[in-house]
Amino acid sequence: MVAAFDGWNDAGQSATNVVRHLVSRSPMLEVGHINRDGYYDYQTARPMQCVIQGTRRVLWPQTAFYDITIDDSLHILAQLGPEPNYHWMEYCKESLHFAQQYDVHSIVTLGSMFAECPHTRPLPMDVSIDGEQTDPDSEYNGPIGIPHLLDALALEDGYDTTAIWVSLPQYLGSDSCPQATLQLLDELSKVIGVKLDAKDLENKAAQWRSHCDIMVRSNADLAQYVDQLEHDTDMRQHAKDITTAGAPAVEQLVQEAEAYLSDQR
């Protein structure tokens, strides 16, 4: 099962757009909903009105489940909906009931968040498997969203779990970010062991990067800020690359850091 939720856990709609991409690109069947009252504050997650063939309909916040056929041997049960405002434990138990009905053996939760990172580098990814971070430097302490709780309860119930998060440049605002969705999809491909179709996303991600380049070039202050983010990102990556290379490499890093700080005086 792959789960993504609108709201706090979905910067730039990057996580939920993974599920929307899968739904639009693969044979699928909508197989269930969580839509009972009690989960949502309707002043926060408001009902929507739409007119279909002259008939007015009111659409209430709800979670949908899709049976997506990836190939003859693999189906994904995709969960998509707004993060509930209330009764998180009961909501997660209902979600896991669907997983049990469809003989799910592993659960993947997706999330995205804003961070100080440049668009000119691969966006930072955080992955945890069965509750353990794959990168010890990425240990998180702080507020959590519904994906964190679903991951924790699924693990308690004996499921294999993977949580995949991507960070987006906060200076770009809340517009959709195809690059982040693409990276989440690529990581999901690794988890399930099947290369998922990403052609449309690859084109959209390239257009997104071009748009970001133009925006940064037209703003001198923003360009300077992105230069600083690039340097900080490269230094962190450089440090990771040489931490296991022995004392001479560590000494080299110290010298480079001292030289950089001298240049800033």
CSV table of C-alpha atoms in Angstrom, one decimal:
chain,number,residue,atom,x,y,z
A,1,MET,CA,0.0,0.0,0.0
A,2,VAL,CA,1.2,3.5,-0.9
A,3,ALA,CA,-0.3,6.3,1.1
A,4,ALA,CA,-0.1,10.1,0.7
A,5,PHE,CA,-2.1,12.9,2.3
A,6,ASP,CA,-3.0,16.5,1.4
A,7,GLY,CA,-2.0,19.2,3.9
A,8,TRP,CA,0.9,19.7,6.2
A,9,ASN,CA,2.7,16.6,4.9
A,10,ASP,CA,2.4,17.5,1.3
A,11,ALA,CA,4.6,20.6,0.4
A,12,GLY,CA,4.0,21.5,-3.2
A,13,GLN,CA,1.5,18.6,-3.6
A,14,SER,CA,4.6,16.5,-4.2
A,15,ALA,CA,3.6,13.4,-2.3
A,16,THR,CA,-0.1,13.3,-3.4
A,17,ASN,CA,0.9,13.9,-7.0
A,18,VAL,CA,2.8,10.6,-6.9
A,19,VAL,CA,-0.5,8.8,-6.3
A,20,ARG,CA,-2.3,10.9,-8.9
A,21,HIS,CA,0.4,10.1,-11.4
A,22,LEU,CA,0.0,6.4,-10.7
A,23,VAL,CA,-3.7,6.6,-11.0
A,24,SER,CA,-3.5,8.4,-14.3
A,25,ARG,CA,-0.9,6.2,-15.9
A,26,SER,CA,-1.9,2.7,-14.9
A,27,PRO,CA,-5.0,0.5,-15.0
A,28,MET,CA,-6.9,1.1,-11.7
A,29,LEU,CA,-10.1,0.6,-9.9
A,30,GLU,CA,-11.5,2.8,-7.1
A,31,VAL,CA,-12.2,0.2,-4.4
A,32,GLY,CA,-13.1,2.0,-1.2
A,33,HIS,CA,-13.4,5.2,0.9
A,34,ILE,CA,-13.1,6.6,4.4
A,35,ASN,CA,-15.7,9.3,4.5
A,36,ARG,CA,-17.5,9.2,7.8
A,37,ASP,CA,-18.1,12.4,9.9
A,38,GLY,CA,-15.8,12.9,12.9
A,39,TYR,CA,-12.4,13.0,11.1
A,40,TYR,CA,-12.5,16.5,9.6
A,41,ASP,CA,-13.0,20.1,10.7
A,42,TYR,CA,-15.1,21.4,7.8
A,43,GLN,CA,-13.9,25.0,8.3
A,44,THR,CA,-10.3,23.7,7.7
A,45,ALA,CA,-11.0,21.0,5.1
A,46,ARG,CA,-14.1,22.5,3.5
A,47,PRO,CA,-16.6,20.6,1.3
A,48,MET,CA,-16.5,21.6,-2.4
A,49,GLN,CA,-19.4,22.4,-4.7
A,50,CYS,CA,-19.3,21.4,-8.3
A,51,VAL,CA,-21.8,21.4,-11.1
A,52,ILE,CA,-21.8,18.3,-13.3
A,53,GLN,CA,-24.1,18.4,-16.4
A,54,GLY,CA,-26.2,21.1,-14.8
A,55,THR,CA,-26.6,19.2,-11.5
A,56,ARG,CA,-25.0,20.7,-8.3
A,57,ARG,CA,-23.1,18.3,-6.1
A,58,VAL,CA,-21.4,18.7,-2.8
A,59,LEU,CA,-18.1,16.8,-2.4
A,60,TRP,CA,-17.1,16.1,1.2
A,61,PRO,CA,-13.5,15.5,2.3
A,62,GLN,CA,-12.8,11.8,2.1
A,63,THR,CA,-10.0,9.3,1.6
A,64,ALA,CA,-10.1,7.1,-1.5
A,65,PHE,CA,-8.4,3.7,-2.1
A,66,TYR,CA,-7.3,2.6,-5.6
A,67,ASP,CA,-6.3,-0.8,-6.7
A,68,ILE,CA,-3.6,0.0,-9.3
A,69,THR,CA,-2.2,-2.7,-11.6
A,70,ILE,CA,1.5,-2.2,-12.1
A,71,ASP,CA,2.1,-5.5,-13.9
A,72,ASP,CA,0.7,-9.1,-13.8
A,73,SER,CA,2.5,-9.8,-10.6
A,74,LEU,CA,2.2,-6.5,-8.7
A,75,HIS,CA,-0.8,-4.4,-7.5
A,76,ILE,CA,-0.6,-1.3,-5.4
A,77,LEU,CA,-3.3,-0.3,-3.1
A,78,ALA,CA,-3.0,3.5,-3.1
A,79,GLN,CA,-4.5,5.7,-0.4
A,80,LEU,CA,-5.1,9.3,-1.1
A,81,GLY,CA,-7.0,11.9,0.9
A,82,PRO,CA,-6.7,15.0,3.2
A,83,GLU,CA,-4.9,14.6,6.5
A,84,PRO,CA,-7.7,14.2,9.1
A,85,ASN,CA,-8.1,16.8,11.8
A,86,TYR,CA,-9.4,14.4,14.5
A,87,HIS,CA,-9.2,10.8,15.7
A,88,TRP,CA,-5.9,9.9,14.1
A,89,MET,CA,-5.7,6.5,15.8
A,90,GLU,CA,-9.1,5.4,14.5
A,91,TYR,CA,-8.4,6.7,11.1
A,92,CYS,CA,-5.1,4.7,10.9
A,93,LYS,CA,-6.9,1.6,12.1
A,94,GLU,CA,-9.5,2.0,9.3
A,95,SER,CA,-6.6,2.4,6.8
A,96,LEU,CA,-4.9,-0.7,8.0
A,97,HIS,CA,-8.2,-2.6,7.8
A,98,PHE,CA,-8.2,-1.8,4.1
A,99,ALA,CA,-4.6,-3.1,3.9
A,100,GLN,CA,-5.6,-6.3,5.6
A,101,GLN,CA,-8.6,-6.8,3.2
A,102,TYR,CA,-6.3,-6.5,0.2
A,103,ASP,CA,-3.5,-8.8,1.6
A,104,VAL,CA,-1.0,-6.0,1.7
A,105,HIS,CA,2.4,-7.1,3.0
A,106,SER,CA,4.2,-3.7,3.0
A,107,ILE,CA,3.2,-0.1,3.5
A,108,VAL,CA,4.9,2.9,2.0
A,109,THR,CA,4.1,6.4,3.2
A,110,LEU,CA,5.1,9.5,1.2
A,111,GLY,CA,5.7,13.0,2.4
A,112,SER,CA,7.2,16.3,1.4
A,113,MET,CA,8.3,19.4,3.3
A,114,PHE,CA,9.9,22.8,2.8
A,115,ALA,CA,13.6,23.3,3.7
A,116,GLU,CA,16.6,25.4,3.0
A,117,CYS,CA,17.9,23.6,-0.1
A,118,PRO,CA,18.7,24.8,-3.7
A,119,HIS,CA,16.7,23.8,-6.7
A,120,THR,CA,20.0,23.4,-8.6
A,121,ARG,CA,21.0,20.2,-6.7
A,122,PRO,CA,19.1,16.9,-6.3
A,123,LEU,CA,16.4,17.6,-3.6
A,124,PRO,CA,17.2,16.1,-0.2
A,125,MET,CA,15.6,12.7,0.4
A,126,ASP,CA,14.9,11.0,3.8
A,127,VAL,CA,14.1,7.3,3.9
A,128,SER,CA,13.3,5.1,6.8
A,129,ILE,CA,12.8,1.4,6.7
A,130,ASP,CA,10.9,-0.3,9.5
A,131,GLY,CA,11.2,2.8,11.6
A,132,GLU,CA,15.0,3.1,11.1
A,133,GLN,CA,16.6,6.0,9.1
A,134,THR,CA,18.8,4.8,6.3
A,135,ASP,CA,21.0,8.0,6.9
A,136,PRO,CA,21.8,8.4,10.6
A,137,ASP,CA,22.4,12.2,10.0
A,138,SER,CA,18.7,12.5,9.0
A,139,GLU,CA,17.3,11.5,12.4
A,140,TYR,CA,14.1,13.7,13.0
A,141,ASN,CA,12.8,15.0,16.3
A,142,GLY,CA,9.7,17.2,16.2
A,143,PRO,CA,6.1,17.4,15.2
A,144,ILE,CA,4.6,14.6,13.1
A,145,GLY,CA,1.8,14.1,10.6
A,146,ILE,CA,-0.5,11.3,9.8
A,147,PRO,CA,2.1,9.5,7.6
A,148,HIS,CA,4.4,9.1,10.6
A,149,LEU,CA,1.6,7.6,12.8
A,150,LEU,CA,0.4,5.3,10.0
A,151,ASP,CA,4.0,4.1,9.5
A,152,ALA,CA,4.4,3.5,13.3
A,153,LEU,CA,1.1,1.6,13.7
A,154,ALA,CA,1.7,-0.5,10.6
A,155,LEU,CA,5.0,-1.5,11.9
A,156,GLU,CA,3.4,-2.5,15.2
A,157,ASP,CA,0.9,-4.6,13.3
A,158,GLY,CA,3.7,-6.5,11.6
A,159,TYR,CA,3.9,-4.8,8.2
A,160,ASP,CA,7.1,-4.0,6.4
A,161,THR,CA,7.2,-0.2,6.3
A,162,THR,CA,9.1,2.4,4.3
A,163,ALA,CA,8.7,6.2,4.8
A,164,ILE,CA,9.9,8.4,2.0
A,165,TRP,CA,10.2,12.2,2.3
A,166,VAL,CA,11.6,14.8,0.0
A,167,SER,CA,12.5,18.4,0.8
A,168,LEU,CA,11.6,21.4,-1.4
A,169,PRO,CA,13.2,24.8,-1.7
A,170,GLN,CA,11.1,27.0,0.5
A,171,TYR,CA,12.0,30.1,-1.5
A,172,LEU,CA,9.9,28.9,-4.4
A,173,GLY,CA,6.6,29.0,-2.5
A,174,SER,CA,3.8,26.5,-2.6
A,175,ASP,CA,3.5,25.8,-6.3
A,176,SER,CA,3.6,22.2,-7.4
A,177,CYS,CA,7.1,20.7,-7.7
A,178,PRO,CA,7.4,18.0,-10.4
A,179,GLN,CA,11.1,17.5,-9.5
A,180,ALA,CA,10.1,16.4,-6.0
A,181,THR,CA,7.3,14.2,-7.3
A,182,LEU,CA,9.8,12.6,-9.7
A,183,GLN,CA,12.3,11.8,-7.0
A,184,LEU,CA,9.6,10.3,-4.8
A,185,LEU,CA,8.5,8.1,-7.7
A,186,ASP,CA,12.1,7.0,-8.4
A,187,GLU,CA,12.6,6.1,-4.7
A,188,LEU,CA,9.2,4.2,-4.7
A,189,SER,CA,10.4,2.3,-7.8
A,190,LYS,CA,13.5,1.1,-5.8
A,191,VAL,CA,11.3,0.0,-2.9
A,192,ILE,CA,8.9,-2.1,-5.0
A,193,GLY,CA,11.6,-3.3,-7.4
A,194,VAL,CA,9.8,-2.1,-10.5
A,195,LYS,CA,10.6,0.9,-12.6
A,196,LEU,CA,7.5,3.1,-12.7
A,197,ASP,CA,6.7,5.1,-15.7
A,198,ALA,CA,8.0,8.7,-15.2
A,199,LYS,CA,8.2,10.1,-18.7
A,200,ASP,CA,5.6,12.9,-18.2
A,201,LEU,CA,7.2,13.8,-14.9
A,202,GLU,CA,10.7,14.0,-16.3
A,203,ASN,CA,9.5,16.6,-18.9
A,204,LYS,CA,7.6,18.6,-16.2
A,205,ALA,CA,10.6,18.5,-13.9
A,206,ALA,CA,12.9,19.9,-16.6
A,207,GLN,CA,10.5,22.7,-17.2
A,208,TRP,CA,10.3,23.4,-13.5
A,209,ARG,CA,14.1,23.7,-13.2
A,210,SER,CA,14.2,26.1,-16.2
A,211,HIS,CA,11.5,28.2,-14.6
A,212,CYS,CA,13.4,28.3,-11.3
A,213,ASP,CA,16.6,29.3,-13.1
A,214,ILE,CA,14.8,32.2,-14.8
A,215,MET,CA,13.2,33.4,-11.5
A,216,VAL,CA,16.6,33.3,-9.7
A,217,ARG,CA,18.5,35.1,-12.4
A,218,SER,CA,15.9,38.0,-12.3
A,219,ASN,CA,16.4,38.6,-8.6
A,220,ALA,CA,19.9,39.5,-7.4
A,221,ASP,CA,19.2,38.9,-3.7
A,222,LEU,CA,17.6,35.5,-4.4
A,223,ALA,CA,20.6,34.6,-6.6
A,224,GLN,CA,22.9,35.3,-3.8
A,225,TYR,CA,20.8,33.3,-1.4
A,226,VAL,CA,20.8,30.3,-3.8
A,227,ASP,CA,24.6,30.6,-4.2
A,228,GLN,CA,24.9,30.3,-0.4
A,229,LEU,CA,22.6,27.3,-0.3
A,230,GLU,CA,24.6,25.6,-3.1
A,231,HIS,CA,27.8,26.1,-1.1
A,232,ASP,CA,26.3,24.8,2.1
A,233,THR,CA,24.8,21.8,0.3
A,234,ASP,CA,28.1,21.0,-1.5
A,235,MET,CA,30.1,21.2,1.8
A,236,ARG,CA,27.7,18.8,3.5
A,237,GLN,CA,28.0,16.4,0.7
A,238,HIS,CA,31.7,16.7,0.6
A,239,ALA,CA,31.9,16.0,4.3
A,240,LYS,CA,29.8,12.9,3.9
A,241,ASP,CA,32.0,11.7,1.1
A,242,ILE,CA,35.2,11.9,3.0
A,243,THR,CA,34.2,11.0,6.6
A,244,THR,CA,35.2,7.4,5.9
A,245,ALA,CA,38.3,8.2,4.0
A,246,GLY,CA,40.7,8.5,7.0
A,247,ALA,CA,42.5,11.3,8.9
A,248,PRO,CA,44.2,13.0,5.8
A,249,ALA,CA,40.8,13.6,4.2
A,250,VAL,CA,39.3,15.0,7.4
A,251,GLU,CA,42.3,17.4,7.7
A,252,GLN,CA,41.6,18.5,4.2
A,253,LEU,CA,38.0,19.2,5.0
A,254,VAL,CA,39.1,21.3,8.1
A,255,GLN,CA,41.4,23.3,5.9
A,256,GLU,CA,38.8,24.0,3.3
A,257,ALA,CA,36.3,25.1,6.0
A,258,GLU,CA,38.9,27.4,7.5
A,259,ALA,CA,39.7,28.9,4.1
A,260,TYR,CA,36.0,29.5,3.4
A,261,LEU,CA,35.5,31.2,6.8
A,262,SER,CA,38.5,33.4,6.1
A,263,ASP,CA,37.0,34.5,2.8
A,264,GLN,CA,33.8,35.5,4.6
A,265,ARG,CA,35.5,37.9,6.9
